[in-house]
GROMACS .gro file of C-alpha atoms in nm:
model
  208
    1MET     CA    1   0.837  -4.670   2.001
    2ALA     CA    2   1.042  -4.480   2.259
    3ILE     CA    3   1.391  -4.380   2.162
    4ASP     CA    4   1.686  -4.502   2.379
    5PRO     CA    5   1.836  -4.191   2.553
    6LYS     CA    6   2.188  -4.283   2.440
    7THR     CA    7   2.073  -4.306   2.075
    8LYS     CA    8   1.878  -3.967   2.110
    9THR     CA    9   2.203  -3.810   2.251
   10LEU     CA   10   2.408  -3.960   1.967
   11VAL     CA   11   2.168  -3.837   1.699
   12GLN     CA   12   2.162  -3.486   1.849
   13THR     CA   13   2.536  -3.476   1.852
   14LEU     CA   14   2.572  -3.579   1.496
   15GLY     CA   15   2.306  -3.317   1.412
   16VAL     CA   16   2.522  -3.043   1.564
   17VAL     CA   17   2.833  -3.171   1.383
   18VAL     CA   18   2.659  -3.180   1.047
   19THR     CA   19   2.498  -2.834   1.097
   20MET     CA   20   2.828  -2.662   1.204
   21GLY     CA   21   3.004  -2.825   0.902
   22ALA     CA   22   2.729  -2.675   0.679
   23LEU     CA   23   2.775  -2.334   0.839
   24ALA     CA   24   3.146  -2.358   0.815
   25TRP     CA   25   3.118  -2.427   0.431
   26ALA     CA   26   2.842  -2.151   0.380
   27SER     CA   27   2.957  -1.869   0.606
   28VAL     CA   28   3.304  -1.875   0.764
   29PRO     CA   29   3.257  -1.531   0.933
   30PHE     CA   30   2.937  -1.666   1.089
   31TYR     CA   31   3.105  -1.997   1.175
   32ASN     CA   32   3.386  -1.804   1.370
   33TRP     CA   33   3.130  -1.577   1.546
   34PHE     CA   34   2.932  -1.890   1.662
   35CYS     CA   35   3.240  -2.055   1.782
   36ARG     CA   36   3.363  -1.754   1.976
   37VAL     CA   37   3.033  -1.719   2.159
   38THR     CA   38   2.981  -2.089   2.238
   39GLY     CA   39   3.331  -2.220   2.257
   40PHE     CA   40   3.256  -2.485   1.995
   41GLY     CA   41   3.560  -2.651   1.848
   42GLY     CA   42   3.821  -2.509   2.089
   43THR     CA   43   3.783  -2.155   1.958
   44THR     CA   44   4.031  -1.902   2.106
   45GLN     CA   45   3.972  -1.582   2.282
   46VAL     CA   46   4.059  -1.218   2.168
   47ALA     CA   47   4.253  -0.994   2.407
   48LEU     CA   48   4.416  -0.645   2.417
   49ALA     CA   49   4.782  -0.622   2.391
   50ASP     CA   50   4.854  -0.461   2.731
   51GLN     CA   51   4.640  -0.592   3.031
   52GLY     CA   52   4.897  -0.606   3.289
   53ARG     CA   53   4.874  -0.969   3.304
   54GLU     CA   54   5.099  -1.188   3.500
   55ILE     CA   55   5.391  -1.381   3.322
   56LEU     CA   56   5.491  -1.704   3.483
   57ASP     CA   57   5.805  -1.908   3.460
   58ARG     CA   58   5.610  -2.213   3.352
   59THR     CA   59   5.616  -2.281   2.975
   60ILE     CA   60   5.399  -2.435   2.722
   61LYS     CA   61   5.475  -2.552   2.360
   62VAL     CA   62   5.247  -2.402   2.086
   63LYS     CA   63   5.233  -2.593   1.762
   64PHE     CA   64   5.093  -2.444   1.433
   65ASP     CA   65   4.903  -2.600   1.154
   66ALA     CA   66   4.759  -2.481   0.828
   67SER     CA   67   4.510  -2.623   0.572
   68LYS     CA   68   4.275  -2.493   0.306
   69GLU     CA   69   3.941  -2.569   0.154
   70ARG     CA   70   3.966  -2.812  -0.137
   71ASN     CA   71   3.867  -2.536  -0.394
   72MET     CA   72   4.097  -2.269  -0.246
   73PRO     CA   73   4.388  -2.213  -0.488
   74TRP     CA   74   4.632  -2.053  -0.242
   75GLU     CA   75   4.944  -2.207  -0.101
   76PHE     CA   76   4.918  -2.182   0.278
   77LYS     CA   77   5.169  -2.289   0.548
   78PRO     CA   78   5.306  -2.180   0.891
   79MET     CA   79   5.648  -2.047   0.890
   80GLN     CA   80   5.727  -2.219   1.209
   81THR     CA   81   5.612  -2.551   1.321
   82GLU     CA   82   5.619  -2.465   1.706
   83MET     CA   83   5.737  -2.239   1.957
   84GLU     CA   84   5.764  -2.251   2.342
   85VAL     CA   85   5.624  -1.953   2.545
   86ARG     CA   86   5.584  -1.873   2.917
   87LEU     CA   87   5.220  -1.861   3.044
   88GLY     CA   88   5.114  -1.499   2.992
   89GLU     CA   89   5.393  -1.413   2.761
   90GLU     CA   90   5.302  -1.267   2.419
   91GLY     CA   91   5.416  -1.475   2.135
   92LEU     CA   92   5.450  -1.398   1.763
   93ALA     CA   93   5.401  -1.643   1.474
   94PHE     CA   94   5.382  -1.593   1.108
   95PHE     CA   95   5.201  -1.794   0.834
   96GLU     CA   96   5.263  -1.756   0.461
   97ALA     CA   97   5.008  -1.731   0.182
   98TYR     CA   98   5.069  -1.745  -0.199
   99ASN     CA   99   4.835  -1.687  -0.482
  100PRO     CA  100   4.966  -1.876  -0.787
  101THR     CA  101   4.667  -1.789  -1.019
  102ASP     CA  102   4.628  -1.505  -1.275
  103HIS     CA  103   4.341  -1.329  -1.090
  104PRO     CA  104   4.287  -1.188  -0.739
  105VAL     CA  105   4.149  -1.423  -0.473
  106ALA     CA  106   3.986  -1.354  -0.140
  107GLY     CA  107   4.017  -1.568   0.155
  108GLN     CA  108   3.886  -1.595   0.525
  109ALA     CA  109   4.057  -1.806   0.776
  110ALA     CA  110   3.869  -2.028   1.027
  111TYR     CA  111   4.052  -2.126   1.329
  112ASN     CA  112   4.055  -2.349   1.647
  113VAL     CA  113   4.271  -2.479   1.913
  114ALA     CA  114   4.336  -2.844   2.022
  115PRO     CA  115   4.287  -2.981   2.280
  116TYR     CA  116   3.953  -2.802   2.285
  117GLN     CA  117   3.946  -2.724   2.653
  118ALA     CA  118   4.249  -2.505   2.582
  119GLY     CA  119   4.068  -2.265   2.359
  120GLY     CA  120   3.930  -2.070   2.649
  121TYR     CA  121   4.287  -1.990   2.765
  122PHE     CA  122   4.447  -1.917   2.416
  123ASN     CA  123   4.416  -1.543   2.359
  124LYS     CA  124   4.481  -1.375   2.014
  125ILE     CA  125   4.587  -1.006   2.025
  126GLU     CA  126   4.626  -0.962   1.655
  127CYS     CA  127   4.550  -1.207   1.375
  128PHE     CA  128   4.508  -1.211   1.001
  129CYS     CA  129   4.192  -1.427   1.064
  130PHE     CA  130   4.015  -1.117   1.212
  131THR     CA  131   3.959  -0.987   0.848
  132GLU     CA  132   3.931  -1.118   0.497
  133GLN     CA  133   4.242  -1.136   0.295
  134VAL     CA  134   4.300  -1.055  -0.074
  135LEU     CA  135   4.594  -1.167  -0.270
  136GLN     CA  136   4.671  -1.030  -0.613
  137PRO     CA  137   4.795  -1.262  -0.889
  138GLY     CA  138   5.141  -1.407  -0.785
  139GLU     CA  139   5.142  -1.238  -0.448
  140ARG     CA  140   5.307  -1.387  -0.155
  141VAL     CA  141   5.254  -1.252   0.200
  142GLN     CA  142   5.359  -1.327   0.552
  143MET     CA  143   5.072  -1.284   0.806
  144PRO     CA  144   5.133  -1.235   1.175
  145VAL     CA  145   4.937  -1.369   1.464
  146SER     CA  146   5.030  -1.248   1.821
  147PHE     CA  147   4.897  -1.437   2.118
  148PHE     CA  148   4.934  -1.551   2.475
  149VAL     CA  149   4.821  -1.844   2.695
  150ASP     CA  150   4.633  -1.726   3.001
  151PRO     CA  151   4.797  -1.832   3.321
  152GLU     CA  152   4.454  -1.926   3.457
  153ILE     CA  153   4.488  -2.236   3.259
  154LEU     CA  154   4.671  -2.375   3.572
  155GLU     CA  155   4.334  -2.351   3.759
  156ASP     CA  156   4.169  -2.580   3.524
  157GLY     CA  157   4.159  -2.934   3.651
  158ASP     CA  158   4.217  -3.082   3.310
  159ALA     CA  159   4.379  -2.807   3.112
  160LYS     CA  160   4.656  -2.758   3.359
  161PHE     CA  161   4.831  -3.073   3.253
  162TYR     CA  162   4.855  -2.986   2.887
  163LYS     CA  163   5.223  -2.990   2.755
  164HIS     CA  164   5.131  -2.837   2.413
  165ILE     CA  165   4.855  -2.664   2.225
  166THR     CA  166   4.796  -2.667   1.849
  167LEU     CA  167   4.670  -2.367   1.676
  168SER     CA  168   4.502  -2.435   1.346
  169TYR     CA  169   4.388  -2.232   1.055
  170THR     CA  170   4.185  -2.334   0.748
  171PHE     CA  171   4.156  -2.084   0.466
  172TYR     CA  172   3.830  -2.062   0.264
  173GLU     CA  173   3.784  -1.882  -0.068
  174ILE     CA  174   3.517  -1.617  -0.039
  175ASP     CA  175   3.367  -1.350  -0.286
  176LEU     CA  176   3.593  -1.058  -0.360
  177PRO     CA  177   3.522  -0.741  -0.186
  178GLU     CA  178   3.302  -0.508  -0.389
  179ASP     CA  179   3.584  -0.255  -0.458
  180VAL     CA  180   3.816  -0.513  -0.586
  181GLN     CA  181   3.538  -0.678  -0.806
  182ALA     CA  182   3.432  -0.342  -0.939
  183ALA     CA  183   3.791  -0.264  -1.056
  184LEU     CA  184   3.814  -0.593  -1.227
  185ASP     CA  185   3.479  -0.529  -1.396
  186ILE     CA  186   3.605  -0.192  -1.516
  187ASP     CA  187   3.935  -0.340  -1.662
  188SER     CA  188   3.729  -0.619  -1.831
  189GLY     CA  189   3.504  -0.367  -1.989
  190ALA     CA  190   3.793  -0.148  -2.108
  191SER     CA  191   3.948  -0.441  -2.282
  192GLY     CA  192   3.631  -0.544  -2.448
  193LEU     CA  193   3.442  -0.419  -2.758
  194PRO     CA  194   3.386  -0.147  -2.872
  195GLY     CA  195   3.608   0.081  -2.658
  196GLY     CA  196   3.883  -0.152  -2.583
  197ALA     CA  197   3.910  -0.277  -2.953
  198GLU     CA  198   4.217  -0.221  -3.155
  199ASN     CA  199   4.253  -0.157  -3.538
  200GLU     CA  200   4.493  -0.357  -3.752
  201ASN     CA  201   4.773  -0.125  -3.665
  202GLY     CA  202   4.738  -0.193  -3.283
  203ALA     CA  203   4.579   0.153  -3.209
  204PRO     CA  204   4.256   0.202  -3.025
  205ALA     CA  205   3.969   0.175  -3.264
  206SER     CA  206   3.743   0.481  -3.304
  207VAL     CA  207   3.380   0.454  -3.187
  208ASN     CA  208   3.110   0.609  -3.405
   0.00000   0.00000   0.00000
């Protein structure tokens, strides 16, 4: 039996969504790369700090959103909810992350922009999302992101009417870098038997 074209399109679309959801869960860096290449999910662009770009008088409001994967123990939030910038003007925003646990935790941020069509005009110059982040127990950090909205957005038939753009980040827990994990393994070994054992007086026990 032939499949109705609308049904086929719906099934294909759902397949893409499910597949990308699985990729996001399995490999955040790969997911970010895929989105940058394809523009999936309103992914932003990366730009250099000084490109001699034009700065217009017209402004646009940028809103900031933060979330985290269910199993990510960090606290994560934007330090400002919104700001208004001129098209082409560099803006600077900060997000705060805190590790309340008693052990180091590594994280990688996935990101996107809404509305999706605005992603191609939202350019990040520097961002904590470009690299993995490691927070030590009890560590709190403020992480910057510098950006600008390309004036070419005004040439887009739909995007030129946008009054605001929302930049969203989601942090996922990832494996600790090898050097951090190795240091933890050494510390763990030093505190274990026999080398890390103590005698009844609290002095290190000798090993025969």
